Short mmCIF file of C-alpha atoms in Angstrom, two decimals:
data_model
loop_
_atom_site.label_atom_id
_atom_site.label_comp_id
_atom_site.label_asym_id
_atom_site.label_seq_id
_atom_site.Cartn_x
_atom_site.Cartn_y
_atom_site.Cartn_z
CA UNK F 214 65.53 96.32 60.05
CA UNK F 215 68.14 97.65 62.14
CA UNK F 216 71.90 97.15 61.53
CA UNK F 217 74.00 95.19 63.35
CA UNK F 218 77.42 96.77 64.13
CA UNK F 219 80.28 94.50 64.18
CA UNK F 220 81.62 94.31 68.51
CA UNK F 221 84.97 94.90 68.95
CA UNK F 222 86.34 94.26 72.96
CA UNK F 223 89.82 94.66 72.29
CA UNK F 224 90.68 96.66 75.47
CA UNK F 225 88.62 94.62 77.25
CA UNK F 226 90.31 91.27 76.53
CA UNK F 227 93.65 92.52 76.83
CA UNK F 228 92.34 93.27 80.87
CA UNK F 229 90.42 90.05 81.29
CA UNK F 230 93.31 87.95 79.96
CA UNK F 231 95.89 90.71 82.32
CA UNK F 232 93.18 89.92 85.34
CA UNK F 233 93.48 86.52 84.86
CA UNK F 234 97.49 86.12 84.88
CA UNK F 235 97.42 84.65 81.18
CA UNK F 236 99.42 84.84 78.30
CA UNK F 237 98.42 85.47 74.42
CA UNK F 238 99.36 81.42 74.09
CA UNK F 239 97.48 80.37 77.12
CA UNK F 240 94.36 82.08 76.08
CA UNK F 241 94.66 80.67 72.97
CA UNK F 242 94.97 77.28 74.21
CA UNK F 243 91.63 77.94 76.88
CA UNK F 244 89.53 79.09 74.02
CA UNK F 245 90.87 77.01 71.25
CA UNK F 246 91.80 79.46 68.76
CA UNK F 247 95.09 80.76 67.56
CA UNK F 248 97.38 83.08 69.90
CA UNK F 249 97.73 85.04 66.32
CA UNK F 250 94.09 85.82 66.71
CA UNK F 251 94.01 86.47 70.07
CA UNK F 252 96.38 89.14 69.25
CA UNK F 253 93.88 90.34 66.71
CA UNK F 254 91.45 90.21 68.88
CA UNK F 255 93.38 92.81 71.35
CA UNK F 256 94.19 95.22 69.03
CA UNK F 257 90.64 95.68 67.49
CA UNK F 258 91.59 93.78 64.27
CA UNK F 259 88.61 90.97 64.56
CA UNK F 260 85.44 91.53 66.07
CA UNK F 261 83.81 89.43 68.20
CA UNK F 262 81.73 87.19 67.01
CA UNK F 263 78.34 85.85 69.10
CA UNK F 264 80.23 81.82 69.02
CA UNK F 265 83.72 83.86 70.60
CA UNK F 266 81.72 85.92 73.03
CA UNK F 267 80.08 82.48 74.21
CA UNK F 268 82.94 80.16 74.42
CA UNK F 269 84.77 83.50 76.69
CA UNK F 270 81.93 83.52 79.00
CA UNK F 271 81.63 79.84 79.58
CA UNK F 272 85.89 79.44 79.69
CA UNK F 273 86.22 82.00 82.30
CA UNK F 274 82.98 82.04 83.99
CA UNK F 275 81.74 85.26 82.95
CA UNK F 276 78.45 87.35 82.40
CA UNK F 277 78.06 87.67 78.60
CA UNK F 278 76.45 91.12 79.27
CA UNK F 279 79.13 92.49 80.86
CA UNK F 280 81.76 91.14 78.07
CA UNK F 281 79.57 92.55 74.92
CA UNK F 282 78.95 96.26 76.94
CA UNK F 283 80.74 98.88 74.75
CA UNK F 284 84.06 100.54 75.55
CA UNK F 285 84.05 102.71 73.31
CA UNK F 286 80.63 104.40 74.37
CA UNK F 287 81.72 104.29 78.13
CA UNK F 288 85.22 105.96 77.24
CA UNK F 289 83.31 108.67 74.82
CA UNK F 290 80.80 109.65 78.05
CA UNK F 291 83.63 109.46 80.33
CA UNK F 292 86.23 111.37 78.06
CA UNK F 293 83.43 114.17 77.59
CA UNK F 294 82.76 114.67 81.40
CA UNK F 295 86.85 114.88 81.74
CA UNK F 296 87.37 117.47 78.68
CA UNK F 297 84.65 119.87 80.52
CA UNK F 298 87.02 120.41 82.95
CA UNK F 299 88.06 124.35 83.20
CA UNK F 300 90.89 123.84 82.46
CA UNK F 301 90.30 122.70 78.87
CA UNK F 302 88.34 125.63 78.40
CA UNK F 303 90.43 127.23 75.26
CA UNK F 304 90.91 123.96 73.03
CA UNK F 305 87.80 123.46 70.71
CA UNK F 306 87.08 119.67 71.24
CA UNK F 307 83.99 118.85 69.21
CA UNK F 308 81.96 115.81 70.34
CA UNK F 309 82.79 113.82 67.31
CA UNK F 310 86.39 114.19 67.69
CA UNK F 311 85.92 112.83 70.87
CA UNK F 312 84.19 109.79 70.26
CA UNK F 313 86.67 109.02 67.34
CA UNK F 314 89.24 109.03 69.72
CA UNK F 315 87.02 107.01 72.36
CA UNK F 316 85.71 104.22 69.50
CA UNK F 317 89.51 104.27 67.68
CA UNK F 318 91.92 104.59 70.16
CA UNK F 319 90.54 102.86 73.64
CA UNK F 320 94.04 103.04 74.97
CA UNK F 321 94.84 106.79 74.34
CA UNK F 322 91.51 107.03 76.29
CA UNK F 323 92.00 104.84 79.26
CA UNK F 324 95.72 106.84 79.80
CA UNK F 325 93.92 110.75 79.59
CA UNK F 326 91.66 109.28 82.14
CA UNK F 327 93.91 107.86 84.48
CA UNK F 328 96.20 110.64 83.77
CA UNK F 329 92.83 113.45 84.56
CA UNK F 330 92.00 111.14 87.69
CA UNK F 331 95.24 111.82 88.94
CA UNK F 332 95.79 115.14 88.46
CA UNK F 333 92.00 116.00 90.13
CA UNK F 334 93.01 113.98 93.28
CA UNK F 335 96.50 115.72 93.49
CA UNK F 336 94.68 118.92 93.43
CA UNK F 337 92.11 117.93 95.56
CA UNK F 338 94.50 117.01 98.13
CA UNK F 339 96.83 120.49 97.61
CA UNK F 340 93.33 122.32 98.06
CA UNK F 341 92.06 120.25 101.52
CA UNK F 342 95.72 120.69 103.15
CA UNK F 343 95.67 124.42 102.40
CA UNK F 344 92.30 124.68 104.08
CA UNK F 345 92.82 122.43 106.42
CA UNK F 346 96.37 122.40 107.56
CA UNK F 347 97.96 119.90 109.46
CA UNK F 348 96.40 116.76 109.55
CA UNK F 349 93.86 117.40 106.41
CA UNK F 350 95.10 113.80 105.13
CA UNK F 351 93.43 111.98 107.56
CA UNK F 352 91.18 110.63 105.39
CA UNK F 353 93.66 109.57 103.27
CA UNK F 354 93.34 105.49 102.65
CA UNK F 355 96.15 104.07 104.30
CA UNK F 356 95.60 106.23 107.05
CA UNK F 357 92.43 105.37 107.63
CA UNK F 358 92.93 101.82 107.74
CA UNK F 359 95.47 102.15 110.33
CA UNK F 360 92.89 104.03 112.50
CA UNK F 361 90.77 100.87 112.13
CA UNK F 362 93.44 98.43 113.26
CA UNK F 363 94.71 100.52 115.42
CA UNK F 364 91.23 100.91 117.24
CA UNK F 365 91.06 97.50 117.92
CA UNK F 366 94.62 96.83 118.52
CA UNK F 367 95.69 94.96 115.62
CA UNK F 368 93.70 91.75 117.74
CA UNK F 369 90.65 90.24 115.14
CA UNK F 370 88.79 87.52 117.23
CA UNK F 371 86.73 85.80 114.46
CA UNK F 372 89.77 85.53 112.35
CA UNK F 373 91.78 84.45 114.86
CA UNK F 374 89.56 81.61 116.10
CA UNK F 375 88.47 80.62 112.68
CA UNK F 376 92.56 80.48 111.98
CA UNK F 377 93.02 78.08 114.74
CA UNK F 378 90.24 75.64 113.10
CA UNK F 379 91.86 75.63 109.53
CA UNK F 380 95.34 75.25 110.76
CA UNK F 381 94.13 72.19 112.57
CA UNK F 382 92.10 70.84 109.51
CA UNK F 383 95.45 71.82 106.99
CA UNK F 384 97.47 69.53 109.79
CA UNK F 385 95.42 66.60 109.79
CA UNK F 386 95.20 66.63 106.04
CA UNK F 387 99.05 67.05 105.83
CA UNK F 388 99.89 70.42 104.92
CA UNK F 389 98.29 73.63 103.71
CA UNK F 390 98.89 72.12 99.64
CA UNK F 391 97.59 68.90 100.72
CA UNK F 392 94.74 70.40 102.02
CA UNK F 393 94.01 72.38 99.18
CA UNK F 394 94.21 69.22 96.76
CA UNK F 395 91.46 67.87 99.22
CA UNK F 396 89.26 71.36 97.56
CA UNK F 397 90.00 70.46 94.56
CA UNK F 398 92.84 72.97 94.01
CA UNK F 399 96.17 72.09 93.03
CA UNK F 400 99.39 73.85 93.88
CA UNK F 401 101.65 74.63 90.99
CA UNK F 402 104.92 76.20 90.86
CA UNK F 403 105.98 78.13 88.21
CA UNK F 404 108.79 80.23 87.00
CA UNK F 405 109.28 84.39 87.31
CA UNK F 406 108.62 84.17 83.56
CA UNK F 407 105.65 82.57 83.57
CA UNK F 408 103.95 84.62 86.16
CA UNK F 409 105.04 87.83 84.95
CA UNK F 410 105.37 89.38 87.92
CA UNK F 411 102.78 87.67 90.16
CA UNK F 412 104.46 86.15 93.49
CA UNK F 413 101.11 84.61 93.57
CA UNK F 414 98.20 83.97 91.10
CA UNK F 415 94.86 81.57 90.92
CA UNK F 416 93.95 80.25 88.37
CA UNK F 417 90.10 79.91 88.28
CA UNK F 418 89.24 78.16 85.07
CA UNK F 419 91.89 75.78 86.12
CA UNK F 420 91.58 75.82 89.64
CA UNK F 421 95.29 76.15 90.04
CA UNK F 422 96.73 78.21 92.72
CA UNK F 423 100.25 79.54 90.80
CA UNK F 424 103.40 80.44 92.88
CA UNK F 425 106.72 82.30 91.85
CA UNK F 426 109.07 79.11 92.17
CA UNK F 427 111.98 81.49 93.33
CA UNK F 428 109.86 81.76 96.71
CA UNK F 429 111.73 80.65 99.74
CA UNK F 430 109.87 78.43 102.06
CA UNK F 431 108.42 81.10 104.29
CA UNK F 432 107.30 82.98 101.77
CA UNK F 433 105.94 80.32 99.74
CA UNK F 434 104.18 79.01 102.78
CA UNK F 435 102.35 82.76 103.32
CA UNK F 436 101.39 83.02 99.97
CA UNK F 437 99.56 79.87 100.15
CA UNK F 438 97.95 80.76 103.59
CA UNK F 439 97.07 84.34 102.11
CA UNK F 440 94.97 82.24 99.47
CA UNK F 441 93.02 80.06 101.74
CA UNK F 442 92.64 83.45 104.01
CA UNK F 443 90.99 84.82 100.82
CA UNK F 444 88.68 82.39 100.22
CA UNK F 445 88.11 80.30 103.39
CA UNK F 446 87.84 83.53 105.75
CA UNK F 447 86.01 85.26 103.17
CA UNK F 448 82.50 85.43 105.39
CA UNK F 449 84.78 86.54 108.49
CA UNK F 450 86.28 89.57 106.79
CA UNK F 451 83.16 90.71 104.87
CA UNK F 452 81.43 90.85 108.58
CA UNK F 453 84.41 92.41 110.65
CA UNK F 454 84.57 95.47 107.64
CA UNK F 455 80.50 95.55 107.12
CA UNK F 456 80.02 97.47 110.37
CA UNK F 457 82.71 100.31 109.36
CA UNK F 458 81.87 103.33 106.76
CA UNK F 459 84.61 103.84 105.21
CA UNK F 460 85.47 107.05 103.67
CA UNK F 461 86.92 106.03 100.51
CA UNK F 462 86.59 102.11 98.62
CA UNK F 463 90.64 102.08 98.65
CA UNK F 464 90.17 101.62 102.61
CA UNK F 465 88.30 98.74 102.11
CA UNK F 466 90.27 96.99 100.20
CA UNK F 467 93.45 97.95 101.74
CA UNK F 468 92.11 96.37 104.88
CA UNK F 469 90.72 93.12 102.69
CA UNK F 470 94.14 92.14 102.12
CA UNK F 471 95.58 93.26 105.52
CA UNK F 472 92.90 91.30 107.30
CA UNK F 473 93.32 88.32 105.06
CA UNK F 474 96.67 88.62 105.96
CA UNK F 475 96.29 88.09 109.43
CA UNK F 476 94.78 85.20 108.73
CA UNK F 477 97.28 83.46 106.67
CA UNK F 478 99.75 84.59 109.63
CA UNK F 479 97.09 83.31 112.56
CA UNK F 480 97.18 80.17 110.10
CA UNK F 481 100.53 79.53 110.03
CA UNK F 482 101.30 80.75 113.63
CA UNK F 483 98.12 79.92 115.70
CA UNK F 484 97.10 82.00 118.67
CA UNK F 485 97.34 79.29 121.83
CA UNK F 486 100.98 77.86 120.30
CA UNK F 487 102.24 81.03 119.71
CA UNK F 488 101.47 82.61 122.13
CA UNK F 489 103.18 80.03 124.52
CA UNK F 490 105.74 79.71 122.29
CA UNK F 491 106.51 83.09 122.35
CA UNK F 492 106.78 83.79 126.44
CA UNK F 493 108.61 80.23 126.91
CA UNK F 494 111.38 81.59 124.07
CA UNK F 495 111.37 85.32 125.79
CA UNK F 496 110.16 86.72 122.36
CA UNK F 497 113.39 85.90 120.60
CA UNK F 498 112.31 86.44 117.38
CA UNK F 499 114.82 84.55 115.07
CA UNK F 500 114.22 81.11 117.63
CA UNK F 501 110.38 81.60 116.65
CA UNK F 502 110.97 81.86 113.24
CA UNK F 503 112.60 78.91 113.04
CA UNK F 504 110.04 77.31 115.15
CA UNK F 505 106.93 78.16 113.03
CA UNK F 506 109.15 78.30 109.79
CA UNK F 507 108.48 82.04 109.52
CA UNK F 508 110.50 85.08 108.51
CA UNK F 509 111.76 87.83 110.85
CA UNK F 510 109.07 89.93 109.59
CA UNK F 511 106.17 87.95 109.93
CA UNK F 512 106.90 86.60 113.45
CA UNK F 513 107.46 90.11 114.40
CA UNK F 514 104.28 90.87 112.29
CA UNK F 515 102.58 88.24 114.25
CA UNK F 516 103.42 89.63 117.75
CA UNK F 517 101.70 93.06 117.47
CA UNK F 518 98.45 90.51 116.99
CA UNK F 519 98.79 88.69 120.83
CA UNK F 520 96.10 90.93 122.80
CA UNK F 521 93.24 88.12 122.91
CA UNK F 522 91.22 88.87 125.93
CA UNK F 523 92.11 86.69 129.10
CA UNK F 524 95.57 85.34 126.99
CA UNK F 525 97.25 88.73 126.26
CA UNK F 526 101.06 89.21 126.18
CA UNK F 527 103.04 91.69 125.35
CA UNK F 528 101.80 94.97 123.46
CA UNK F 529 104.11 95.69 120.89
CA UNK F 530 104.04 98.62 118.24
CA UNK F 531 105.85 97.61 114.58
CA UNK F 532 107.51 99.60 112.24
CA UNK F 533 108.77 98.75 108.71
CA UNK F 534 110.44 101.54 105.99
CA UNK F 535 113.04 101.95 103.50
CA UNK F 536 116.28 103.39 103.44
CA UNK F 537 114.64 106.92 102.57
CA UNK F 538 112.54 106.98 105.68
CA UNK F 539 109.04 106.13 103.80
CA UNK F 540 107.05 103.98 105.94
CA UNK F 541 105.73 100.98 104.46
CA UNK F 542 103.45 99.26 107.46
CA UNK F 543 102.81 100.70 110.95
CA UNK F 544 101.10 99.09 113.69
CA UNK F 545 100.67 100.62 116.67
CA UNK F 546 99.60 98.26 120.07
CA UNK F 547 101.91 100.01 122.69
CA UNK F 548 101.03 103.48 122.92
CA UNK F 549 104.04 104.78 120.57
CA UNK F 550 103.44 107.86 119.28
CA UNK F 551 104.69 107.63 115.14
CA UNK F 552 104.86 110.68 113.51
CA UNK F 553 101.89 111.23 111.47
CA UNK F 554 103.58 114.03 109.04
CA UNK F 555 107.23 113.78 108.26
CA UNK F 556 110.23 111.77 109.14
CA UNK F 557 110.83 110.37 112.42
CA UNK F 558 113.80 110.78 114.45
CA UNK F 559 117.13 110.01 112.93
CA UNK F 560 118.46 109.48 116.64
CA UNK F 561 116.57 105.84 116.20
CA UNK F 562 118.29 102.58 115.42
CA UNK F 563 115.54 101.51 112.45
CA UNK F 564 117.32 103.87 110.74
CA UNK F 565 120.81 103.17 110.76
CA UNK F 566 120.11 99.37 111.03
CA UNK F 567 120.77 99.69 106.98
CA UNK F 568 124.51 99.48 107.75
CA UNK F 569 124.77 96.25 109.36
CA UNK F 570 122.11 93.99 107.28
CA UNK F 571 120.39 91.33 109.29
CA UNK F 572 121.90 92.14 112.59
CA UNK F 573 119.60 92.64 115.31
CA UNK F 574 119.69 96.03 117.07
CA UNK F 575 118.33 96.93 120.28
CA UNK F 576 117.93 100.30 122.11
CA UNK F 577 116.06 102.15 124.85
CA UNK F 578 114.17 105.01 123.67
CA UNK F 579 112.97 108.36 125.80
CA UNK F 580 110.32 110.64 123.88
CA UNK F 581 110.57 114.10 124.97
CA UNK F 582 107.71 113.73 127.76
CA UNK F 583 109.99 111.17 129.55
CA UNK F 584 107.84 107.71 127.76
CA UNK F 585 110.02 105.26 127.79
CA UNK F 586 110.13 102.07 125.35
CA UNK F 587 112.36 99.09 123.58
CA UNK F 588 112.79 98.95 120.53
CA UNK F 589 114.40 95.67 118.12
CA UNK F 590 115.53 96.68 114.82
CA UNK F 591 116.85 94.79 111.63
CA UNK F 592 116.55 94.73 108.19
CA UNK F 593 114.72 92.31 105.88
CA UNK F 594 115.15 91.78 102.41
CA UNK F 595 112.39 90.57 99.50
CA UNK F 596 113.01 89.68 96.26
CA UNK F 597 116.19 88.91 94.10
CA UNK F 598 115.86 85.06 94.24
CA UNK F 599 117.84 84.82 91.24
CA UNK F 600 120.75 86.78 89.04
CA UNK F 601 119.31 90.15 87.63
CA UNK F 602 116.17 90.02 90.12
CA UNK F 603 116.48 93.01 92.08
CA UNK F 604 116.18 93.05 95.83
CA UNK F 605 114.30 95.15 98.27
CA UNK F 606 116.22 95.42 101.67
CA UNK F 607 113.59 97.15 104.37
CA UNK F 608 114.12 97.86 108.10
CA UNK F 609 111.80 96.89 110.67
CA UNK F 610 111.40 97.87 114.53
CA UNK F 611 109.33 95.80 116.95
CA UNK F 612 109.10 98.26 120.24
CA UNK F 613 107.13 98.17 123.65
CA UNK F 614 107.19 100.14 126.69
CA UNK F 615 109.89 99.85 128.76
CA UNK F 616 108.47 98.34 131.78
CA UNK F 617 107.48 95.33 129.25
CA UNK F 618 111.63 94.95 127.92
CA UNK F 619 112.57 92.88 130.92
CA UNK F 620 109.95 89.68 129.67
CA UNK F 621 112.20 90.06 126.34
CA UNK F 622 115.32 88.21 126.03
CA UNK F 623 116.90 91.03 124.84
CA UNK F 624 116.57 93.04 127.88
CA UNK F 625 116.45 89.83 130.60
CA UNK F 626 118.14 91.43 133.57
CA UNK F 627 117.83 95.29 133.30
CA UNK F 628 116.43 98.07 135.01
CA UNK F 629 114.03 99.82 132.54
CA UNK F 630 113.66 102.85 135.21
CA UNK F 631 117.60 103.27 135.20
CA UNK F 632 119.17 101.93 132.06
CA UNK F 633 120.70 104.96 129.78
CA UNK F 634 117.66 105.70 126.84
CA UNK F 635 118.42 107.64 123.84
CA UNK F 636 116.59 110.81 124.05
CA UNK F 637 114.29 110.86 120.87
CA UNK F 638 111.23 112.51 119.33
CA UNK F 639 108.65 111.80 117.03
CA UNK F 640 109.31 113.95 115.06
CA UNK F 641 111.61 117.28 114.42
CA UNK F 642 108.61 119.47 114.00
CA UNK F 643 107.63 118.11 117.92
CA UNK F 644 110.36 117.95 119.67
CA UNK F 645 111.78 120.12 121.45
CA UNK F 646 115.06 119.80 123.05
CA UNK F 647 117.28 121.93 122.22
CA UNK F 648 120.78 120.44 122.34
CA UNK F 649 119.83 117.99 119.22
CA UNK F 650 122.85 117.84 116.34
CA UNK F 651 120.39 115.62 114.51
CA UNK F 652 117.98 118.11 114.06
CA UNK F 653 116.93 118.77 110.61
CA UNK F 654 113.96 121.91 110.70
CA UNK F 655 113.21 123.96 114.05
CA UNK F 656 109.90 122.58 116.45
CA UNK F 657 106.58 124.23 115.92
CA UNK F 658 106.52 127.29 118.18
CA UNK F 659 110.20 128.06 118.79
CA UNK F 660 112.11 131.33 116.78
CA UNK F 661 115.42 130.74 115.39
CA UNK F 662 117.86 132.95 117.29
CA UNK F 663 120.21 134.95 114.72
CA UNK F 664 123.94 134.98 115.99
CA UNK F 665 126.23 135.75 113.38
CA UNK F 666 129.10 135.74 115.94
CA UNK F 667 128.85 131.89 117.18
CA UNK F 668 127.92 128.71 115.97
CA UNK F 669 127.26 126.00 117.56
CA UNK F 670 127.34 122.11 117.12
CA UNK F 671 123.25 122.22 116.94
CA UNK F 672 121.98 123.55 114.10
CA UNK F 673 119.67 126.12 115.33
CA UNK F 674 119.65 128.51 118.96
CA UNK F 675 116.82 129.15 119.95
CA UNK F 676 115.13 132.16 121.98
CA UNK F 677 114.06 131.94 125.09
CA UNK F 678 110.81 132.95 124.52
#
């Protein structure tokens, strides 16, 4: 008769609890056991009985087979594969020791696997950059997702039309929370310590949408709408992504999140009403925010999507960055040549708005090739709704071709062709303007002239060649 081994699922149970956003107390309540017993199960100090396995599967609507599969055996196999890496060639690593680590210390096993995964990805990225030179990171997931959005000018007709229908249903129901209640979902606002760092979490077991109770009005509305988009628009989003093959599954995940956010904004600011209001208000971002109950960033982002055939509005580009110049969001609907490598131009006011928070800065821009654009930039903040809670401040810029600028309230009455513009470059490496005191590095293809007898205002002087 075959011996039945005890089933230990500590790490798997801990991951499940965290994915569900539950405390040990909450999981204990769901399973009708004590919190201390949950802790013992998670530390592999108690095996999972058959009865407990069935209870877990029933309570959280999971497959028993998925729960019961052995973590230890999987870790042992994956660790063995990793430890064949040539970097470990001079270390004696008996199979029994590997198995002992995997079975007895699953947390350590997971940490080692993550560390080796990060090491492997970095080594591969370095190798590709050396082999292919500049542009080697074009298949990086964020860049791939940006190209997908840019190729469609950040407009997705199926999502916009579906969002208009949903917005009408929600308005008729008396609001998003009432609409969700009609679908059997209750919306609850809970303190940050209960939310454990999440702004939004869906409790499938109890059919509750849980929100951080320190969210401001626009953020709460957006998070609620995002949940609706993830559920009611799921098939529409999948259909959009199904037609494309991506180099990485991470790209697909990023785009699913981006398209859900697109759908949420389209529900809060339905295309027809929002496009008409934008034109009537001269694309006044703050006025539109007050009209639709949305934040500055939400409105600026939504303005980049107004490209419905036959109902197009001003094509915009959008950029969000932090004080160090790291770009966290980039959308192009106006043909602006963003830097693919390195930082942007420090002469662009989007890098300077941190000196005057929440003040709108407008600027006419001229690129080395003579192309002109108009930019509206301001800081935005997230988090910090409570003592001791960190706030993140970023800068956002919304821009358009200079020829479109007079349609904006910020540039009415100005002549785009003759107005004085700030000469900027895409990035120092690609900008060949010699007279620039803000330059950080020489441009590609120019030799620096050595002159020990003179030091100009510019950091570099170039030879004539």
